[in-house]
Each structure stands twice: as C-alpha cells, then as structure tokens.
Coordinates of C-alpha atoms and ligand atoms in Angstrom, one line a residue:
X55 CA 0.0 0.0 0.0
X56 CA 1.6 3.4 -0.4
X57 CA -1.1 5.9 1.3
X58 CA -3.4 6.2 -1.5
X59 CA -7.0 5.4 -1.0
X60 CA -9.7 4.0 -3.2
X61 CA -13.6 4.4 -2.7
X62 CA -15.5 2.1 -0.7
X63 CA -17.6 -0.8 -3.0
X64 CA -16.6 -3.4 -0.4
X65 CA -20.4 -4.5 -0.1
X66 CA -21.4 -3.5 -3.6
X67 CA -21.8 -6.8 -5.1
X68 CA -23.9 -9.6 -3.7
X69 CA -22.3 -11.8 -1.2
X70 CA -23.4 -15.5 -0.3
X71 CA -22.5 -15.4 3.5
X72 CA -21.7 -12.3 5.4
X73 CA -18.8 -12.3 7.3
X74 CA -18.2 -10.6 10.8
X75 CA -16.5 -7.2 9.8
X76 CA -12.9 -7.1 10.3
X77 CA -10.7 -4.0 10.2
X78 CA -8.3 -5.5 7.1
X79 CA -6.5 -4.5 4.2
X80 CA -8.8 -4.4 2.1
X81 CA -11.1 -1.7 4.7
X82 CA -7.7 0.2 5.3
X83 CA -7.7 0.9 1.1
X84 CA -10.9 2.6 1.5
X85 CA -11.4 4.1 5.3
X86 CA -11.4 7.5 4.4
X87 CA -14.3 7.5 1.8
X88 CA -16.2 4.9 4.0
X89 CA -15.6 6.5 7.4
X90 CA -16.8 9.7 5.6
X91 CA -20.3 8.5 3.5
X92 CA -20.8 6.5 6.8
X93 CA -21.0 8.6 9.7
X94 CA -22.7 11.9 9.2
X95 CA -21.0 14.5 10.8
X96 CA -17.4 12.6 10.7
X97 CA -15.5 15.6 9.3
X98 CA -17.1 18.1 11.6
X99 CA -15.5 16.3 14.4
X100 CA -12.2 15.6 13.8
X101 CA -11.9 19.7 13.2
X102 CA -13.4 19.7 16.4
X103 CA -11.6 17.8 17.8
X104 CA -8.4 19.8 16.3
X105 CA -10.1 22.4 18.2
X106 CA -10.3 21.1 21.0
X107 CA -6.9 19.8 21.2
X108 CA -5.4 23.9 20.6
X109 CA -7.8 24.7 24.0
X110 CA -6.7 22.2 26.5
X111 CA -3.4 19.8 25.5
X112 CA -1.2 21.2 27.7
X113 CA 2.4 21.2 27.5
X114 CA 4.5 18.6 28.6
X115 CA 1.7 15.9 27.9
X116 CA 0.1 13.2 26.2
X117 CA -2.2 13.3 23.6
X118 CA -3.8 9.5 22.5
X119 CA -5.6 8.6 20.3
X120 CA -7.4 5.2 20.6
X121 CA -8.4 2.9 17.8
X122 CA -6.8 5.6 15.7
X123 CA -7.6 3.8 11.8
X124 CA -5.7 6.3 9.2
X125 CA -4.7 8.5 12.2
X126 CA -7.1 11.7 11.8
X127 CA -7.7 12.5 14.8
X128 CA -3.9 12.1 15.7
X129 CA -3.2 14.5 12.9
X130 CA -6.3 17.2 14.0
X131 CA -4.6 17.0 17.5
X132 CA -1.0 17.9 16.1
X133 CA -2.6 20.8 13.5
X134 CA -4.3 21.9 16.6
X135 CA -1.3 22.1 19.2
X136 CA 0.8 23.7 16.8
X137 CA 4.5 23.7 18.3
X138 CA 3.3 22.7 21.7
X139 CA 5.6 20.7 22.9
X140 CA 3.6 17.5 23.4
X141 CA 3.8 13.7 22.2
X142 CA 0.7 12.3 20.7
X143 CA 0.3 8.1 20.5
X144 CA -1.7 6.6 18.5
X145 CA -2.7 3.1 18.8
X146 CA -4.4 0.2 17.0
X147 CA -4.7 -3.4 16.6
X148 CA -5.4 -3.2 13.1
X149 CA -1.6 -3.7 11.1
X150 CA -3.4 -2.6 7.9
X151 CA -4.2 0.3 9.1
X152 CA -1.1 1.5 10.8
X153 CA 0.5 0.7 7.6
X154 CA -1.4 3.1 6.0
X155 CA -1.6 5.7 8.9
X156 CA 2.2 5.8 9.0
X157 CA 1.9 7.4 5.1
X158 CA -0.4 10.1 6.3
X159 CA 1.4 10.6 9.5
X160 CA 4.7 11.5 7.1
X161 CA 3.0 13.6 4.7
X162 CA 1.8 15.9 7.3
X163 CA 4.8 18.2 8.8
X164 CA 5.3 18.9 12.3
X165 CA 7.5 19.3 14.9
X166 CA 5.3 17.3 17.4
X167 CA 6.1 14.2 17.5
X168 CA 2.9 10.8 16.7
X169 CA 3.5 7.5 17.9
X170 CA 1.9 4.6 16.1
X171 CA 1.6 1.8 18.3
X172 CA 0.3 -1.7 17.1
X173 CA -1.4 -3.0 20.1
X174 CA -5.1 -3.5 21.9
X175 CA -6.2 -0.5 23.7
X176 CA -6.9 -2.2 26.3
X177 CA -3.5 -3.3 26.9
X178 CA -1.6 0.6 26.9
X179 CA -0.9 2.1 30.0
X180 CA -2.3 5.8 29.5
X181 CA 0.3 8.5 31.3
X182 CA 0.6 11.7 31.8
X183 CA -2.1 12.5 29.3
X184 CA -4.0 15.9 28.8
X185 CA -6.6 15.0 26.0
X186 CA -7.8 10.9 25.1
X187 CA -9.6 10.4 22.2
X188 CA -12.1 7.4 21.3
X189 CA -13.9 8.7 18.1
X190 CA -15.8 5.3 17.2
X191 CA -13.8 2.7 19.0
X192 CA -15.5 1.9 22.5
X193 CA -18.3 0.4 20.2
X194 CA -16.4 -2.0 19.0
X195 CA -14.7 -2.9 22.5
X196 CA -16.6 -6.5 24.2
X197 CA -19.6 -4.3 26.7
X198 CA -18.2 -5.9 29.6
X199 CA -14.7 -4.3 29.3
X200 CA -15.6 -0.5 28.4
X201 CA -15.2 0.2 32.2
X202 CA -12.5 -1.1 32.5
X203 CA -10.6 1.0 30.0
X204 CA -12.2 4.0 30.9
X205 CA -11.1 3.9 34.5
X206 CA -7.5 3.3 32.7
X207 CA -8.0 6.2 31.0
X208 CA -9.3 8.3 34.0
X209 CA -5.7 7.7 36.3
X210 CA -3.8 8.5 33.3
X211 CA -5.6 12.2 32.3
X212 CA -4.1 15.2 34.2
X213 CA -7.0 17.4 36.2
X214 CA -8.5 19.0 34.1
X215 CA -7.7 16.9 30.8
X216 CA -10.6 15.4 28.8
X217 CA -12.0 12.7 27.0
X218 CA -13.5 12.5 23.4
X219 CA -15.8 9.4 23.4
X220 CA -17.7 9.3 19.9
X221 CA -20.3 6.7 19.7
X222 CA -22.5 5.2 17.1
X223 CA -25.8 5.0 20.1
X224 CA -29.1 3.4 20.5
X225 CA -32.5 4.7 21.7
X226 CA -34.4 3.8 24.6
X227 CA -37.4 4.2 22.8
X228 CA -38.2 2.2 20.0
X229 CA -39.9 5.0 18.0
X230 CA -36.8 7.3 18.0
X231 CA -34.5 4.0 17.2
X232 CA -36.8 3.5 13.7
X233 CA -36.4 7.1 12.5
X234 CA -32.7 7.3 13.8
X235 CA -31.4 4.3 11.6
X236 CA -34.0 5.3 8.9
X237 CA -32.4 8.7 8.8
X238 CA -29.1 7.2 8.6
X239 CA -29.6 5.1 6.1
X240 CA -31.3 8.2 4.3
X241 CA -28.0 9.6 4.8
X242 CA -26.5 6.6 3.3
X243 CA -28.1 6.5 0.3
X244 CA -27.4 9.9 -0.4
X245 CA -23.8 9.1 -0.5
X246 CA -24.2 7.1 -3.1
X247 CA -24.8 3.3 -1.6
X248 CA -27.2 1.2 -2.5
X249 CA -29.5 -0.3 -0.6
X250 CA -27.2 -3.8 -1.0
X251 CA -24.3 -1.9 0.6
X252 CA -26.5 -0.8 3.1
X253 CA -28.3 -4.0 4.3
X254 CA -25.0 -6.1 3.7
X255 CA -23.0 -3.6 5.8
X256 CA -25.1 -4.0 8.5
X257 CA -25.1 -7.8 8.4
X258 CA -21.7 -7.5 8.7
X259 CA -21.4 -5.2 11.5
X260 CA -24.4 -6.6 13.5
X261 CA -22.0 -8.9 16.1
X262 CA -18.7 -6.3 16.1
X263 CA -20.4 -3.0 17.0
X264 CA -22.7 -3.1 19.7
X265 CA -24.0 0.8 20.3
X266 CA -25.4 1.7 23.7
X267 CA -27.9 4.1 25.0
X268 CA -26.2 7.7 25.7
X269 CA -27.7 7.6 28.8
X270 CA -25.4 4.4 29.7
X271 CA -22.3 5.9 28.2
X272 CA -22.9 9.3 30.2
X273 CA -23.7 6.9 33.7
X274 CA -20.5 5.1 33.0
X275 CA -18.2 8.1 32.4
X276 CA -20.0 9.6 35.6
X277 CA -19.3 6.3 37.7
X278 CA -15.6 6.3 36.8
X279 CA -15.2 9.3 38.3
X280 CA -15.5 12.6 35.3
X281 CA -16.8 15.0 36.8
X282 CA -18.3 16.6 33.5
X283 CA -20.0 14.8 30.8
X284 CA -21.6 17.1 28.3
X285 CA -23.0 15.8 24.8
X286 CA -21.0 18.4 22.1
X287 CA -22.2 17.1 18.9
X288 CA -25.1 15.0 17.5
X289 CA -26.5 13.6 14.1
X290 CA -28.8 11.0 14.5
X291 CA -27.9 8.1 16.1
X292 CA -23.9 9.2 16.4
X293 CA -22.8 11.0 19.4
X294 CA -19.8 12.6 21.0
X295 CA -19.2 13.3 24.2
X296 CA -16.6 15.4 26.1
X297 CA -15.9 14.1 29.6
X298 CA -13.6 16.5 31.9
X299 CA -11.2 15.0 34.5
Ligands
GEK421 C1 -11.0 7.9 13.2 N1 -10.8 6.8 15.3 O1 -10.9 8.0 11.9 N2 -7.6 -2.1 20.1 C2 -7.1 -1.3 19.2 N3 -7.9 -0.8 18.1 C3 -9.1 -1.3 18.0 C4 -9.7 -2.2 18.9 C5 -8.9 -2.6 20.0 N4 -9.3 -3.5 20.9 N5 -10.9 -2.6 18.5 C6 -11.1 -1.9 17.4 N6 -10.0 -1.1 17.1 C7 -10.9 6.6 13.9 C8 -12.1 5.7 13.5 S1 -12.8 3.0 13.5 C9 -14.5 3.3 13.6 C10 -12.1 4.4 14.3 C11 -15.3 2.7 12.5 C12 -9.9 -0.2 15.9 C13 -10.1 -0.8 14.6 O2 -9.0 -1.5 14.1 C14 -10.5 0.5 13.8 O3 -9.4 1.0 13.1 C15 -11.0 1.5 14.8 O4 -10.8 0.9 16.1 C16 -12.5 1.8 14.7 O5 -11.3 9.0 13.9 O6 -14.8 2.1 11.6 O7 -16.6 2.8 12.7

C-alpha cells in the first residue's frame, strides 16, 4: 500500500454469507471514503476535535488517540497544538491500518512528535495524558470491558484533561431508534450506496459493534469518576461526548 486510497464498493456486489467485519486491508484501502459517507458528521469532528486539542493539550503531555484507523484524529490533534511541545500516541490493533496511517502521518509536517503503536487498547498504559480520544472505537470494545478502560484512562488524564468518546448509540425508545437508523440510512443513500451496501454492511457489523444508549455511556463516564460529561455534537444516532477529569 503506499497511502493512496480508493472508494468504498466493499459490499457492492452480492455476497453468499456475510462475514463478521474485520478491520483489514482491504477496509484500510478505502477508510477515508467509508468512514466519511458512513458517519454523518465525521468531518465536523475531527476539526473539532483539532479544536479542542489547541484549547486544553497542555504542554509537557500526552495526547492518545485510541483505535486511531488512518490516524485523523492524531493529525487534528498535532494541527491543533501547533508547536506545543507535546507527544501524541496513536494506537491500534489493526496492522493494515497503521500501515497506511504511517503514510499520512509522514506527509503531514510537524515538529510534534505521533507515535503509532500496534497493540489492543486495552492493553496501553495511559500516562501523563491531557486529551484521550475514542472517536468510534469503544463500540467495537466487548460491553463488559468498556469500564475497564475508561477507569484506565481516568488515572492517566491530568486534572483538568478530557476525554472525546464518539459513539454510534441506541435509543431507549423504540420510536426514535426507527427514525434514527432510517435517517441514517437516508443519509446513506445519499452518498451514493445502494441499498445492497447498506443492508450487507449492516449484516456485517451486527456482532462487532454493539452501540449503547447515551444515557449508559454518560452513567459510566460519571461512575468512573468525570466530573463533567456534556454531549458536544449530535447527528442522529452518532454522538460525542466530552468528559472533563
Ligand atoms: C477515526 N478513530 O478515523 N484495540 C485497538 N484498536 C481497535 C480495537 C482494540 N481493541 N478494536 C477496534 N479497534 C478513527 C475511526 S474506526 C471506527 C475508528 C469505525 C480499531 C479498529 O481497528 C479500527 O481501526 C478502529 O478501532 C475503529 O477517527 O470504523 O466505525
């Protein structure tokens, strides 16, 4: 691969079985333009998230970025810091997509220094850190360890850092669940998949990401000890959150 990227038709033709979704080479070779027509919103917050990063990294700290893909959030958090002196890490268990992160990571110039780190979030130690970022990956994590690593990556945050926990969520209510995923498939559609792509996506995706209600995410942030949890952004059914240490 050399850092060029093709568009998505992974679920364009008819497929006998589905498989479970996996994060491979062939999903590396077309993140960008899938990450982009799937989750409305997407670009909005990894400006923000840039944003965010030129408010409160402070110097001397940590910046991570967890289940980083292609590394954009990462890269927003180094545009945003500017010459801060800071170190950013981003991890993922994916080896496609770190090889493909690492071309982006090179084109972009900077003096602050990202890590890419091949491993399991769940296995990093988070230190010394002033700004964590999740932006779609606790939703992918098994339900009965997501407490787990947010209490991880409560002792590592400075007072005062925060926590950017996007979320693909589910309603409580069964009437705002039908027009959420209808309006997101509405959304869908209107960047150009078919309803094939659609429905076989899904399929696909139906065991791996397992969305919660935001009332559960904001309980569990609370219970781990953030002492502010405020929804900054919402489309649909996709949510993020900004949780301050
Ligand atoms: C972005 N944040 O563009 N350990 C490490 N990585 C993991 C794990 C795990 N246990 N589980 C899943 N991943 C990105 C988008 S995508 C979201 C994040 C999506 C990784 C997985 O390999 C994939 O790269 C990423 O989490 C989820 O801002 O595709 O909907």
């Amino acid at each position: 691969m050399t850092g060029k990227t093709k568009q998505d038709r992974l679920y364009a033709e008819i497929q006998a079985g589905i498989a479970d979704f996996v994060f491979d080479e062939r999903v590396a070779m077309v993140f960008p333009d899938m990450i982009r027509r799937s989750v409305p919103g997407y670009a909005t917050i990894i400006n923000m998230i840039g944003a965010l990063a030129g408010q409160r990294v402070a110097p001397h700290s940590r910046c991570y970025d967890l289940g980083c893909s292609l590394a954009a959030a990462a890269l927003a958090i180094r545009q945003g810091v500017g010459d801060l002196d800071c170190r950013i890490i981003a991890v993922d268990n994916s080896p496609a997509m770190l090889w493909q992160a690492r071309h982006f990571v090179e084109r972009a110039k900077s003096t602050v220094p990202v890590d890419l780190v091949c491993a399991d979030v769940r296995h990093i130690r988070i230190l010394d850190a002033s700004m964590v970022v999740l932006n779609f990956t606790l939703q992918f994590i098994p339900v009965a360890r997501r407490r787990a690593l947010l209490q991880s990556i409560y002792a590592g945050l400075w007072d005062g850092g925060i926590l950017v926990l996007s979320e693909k969520i589910r309603l409580p209510n069964k009437a705002g669940e039908t027009l959420f995923v209808e309006m997101h498939h509405a959304f869908k559609k209107a960047q150009g998949y078919s309803e094939l792509e659609i429905s076989q996506k899904r399929t696909a995706l139906d065991k791996v990401l397992i969305p919660e209600s935001l009332e559960t995410h904001r309980r569990r942030l609370r219970d781990v000890g953030f002492q502010t949890v405020e929804v900054w952004f919402q489309c649909f059914n996709f949510v993020s959150l900004l949780a301050i240490k």
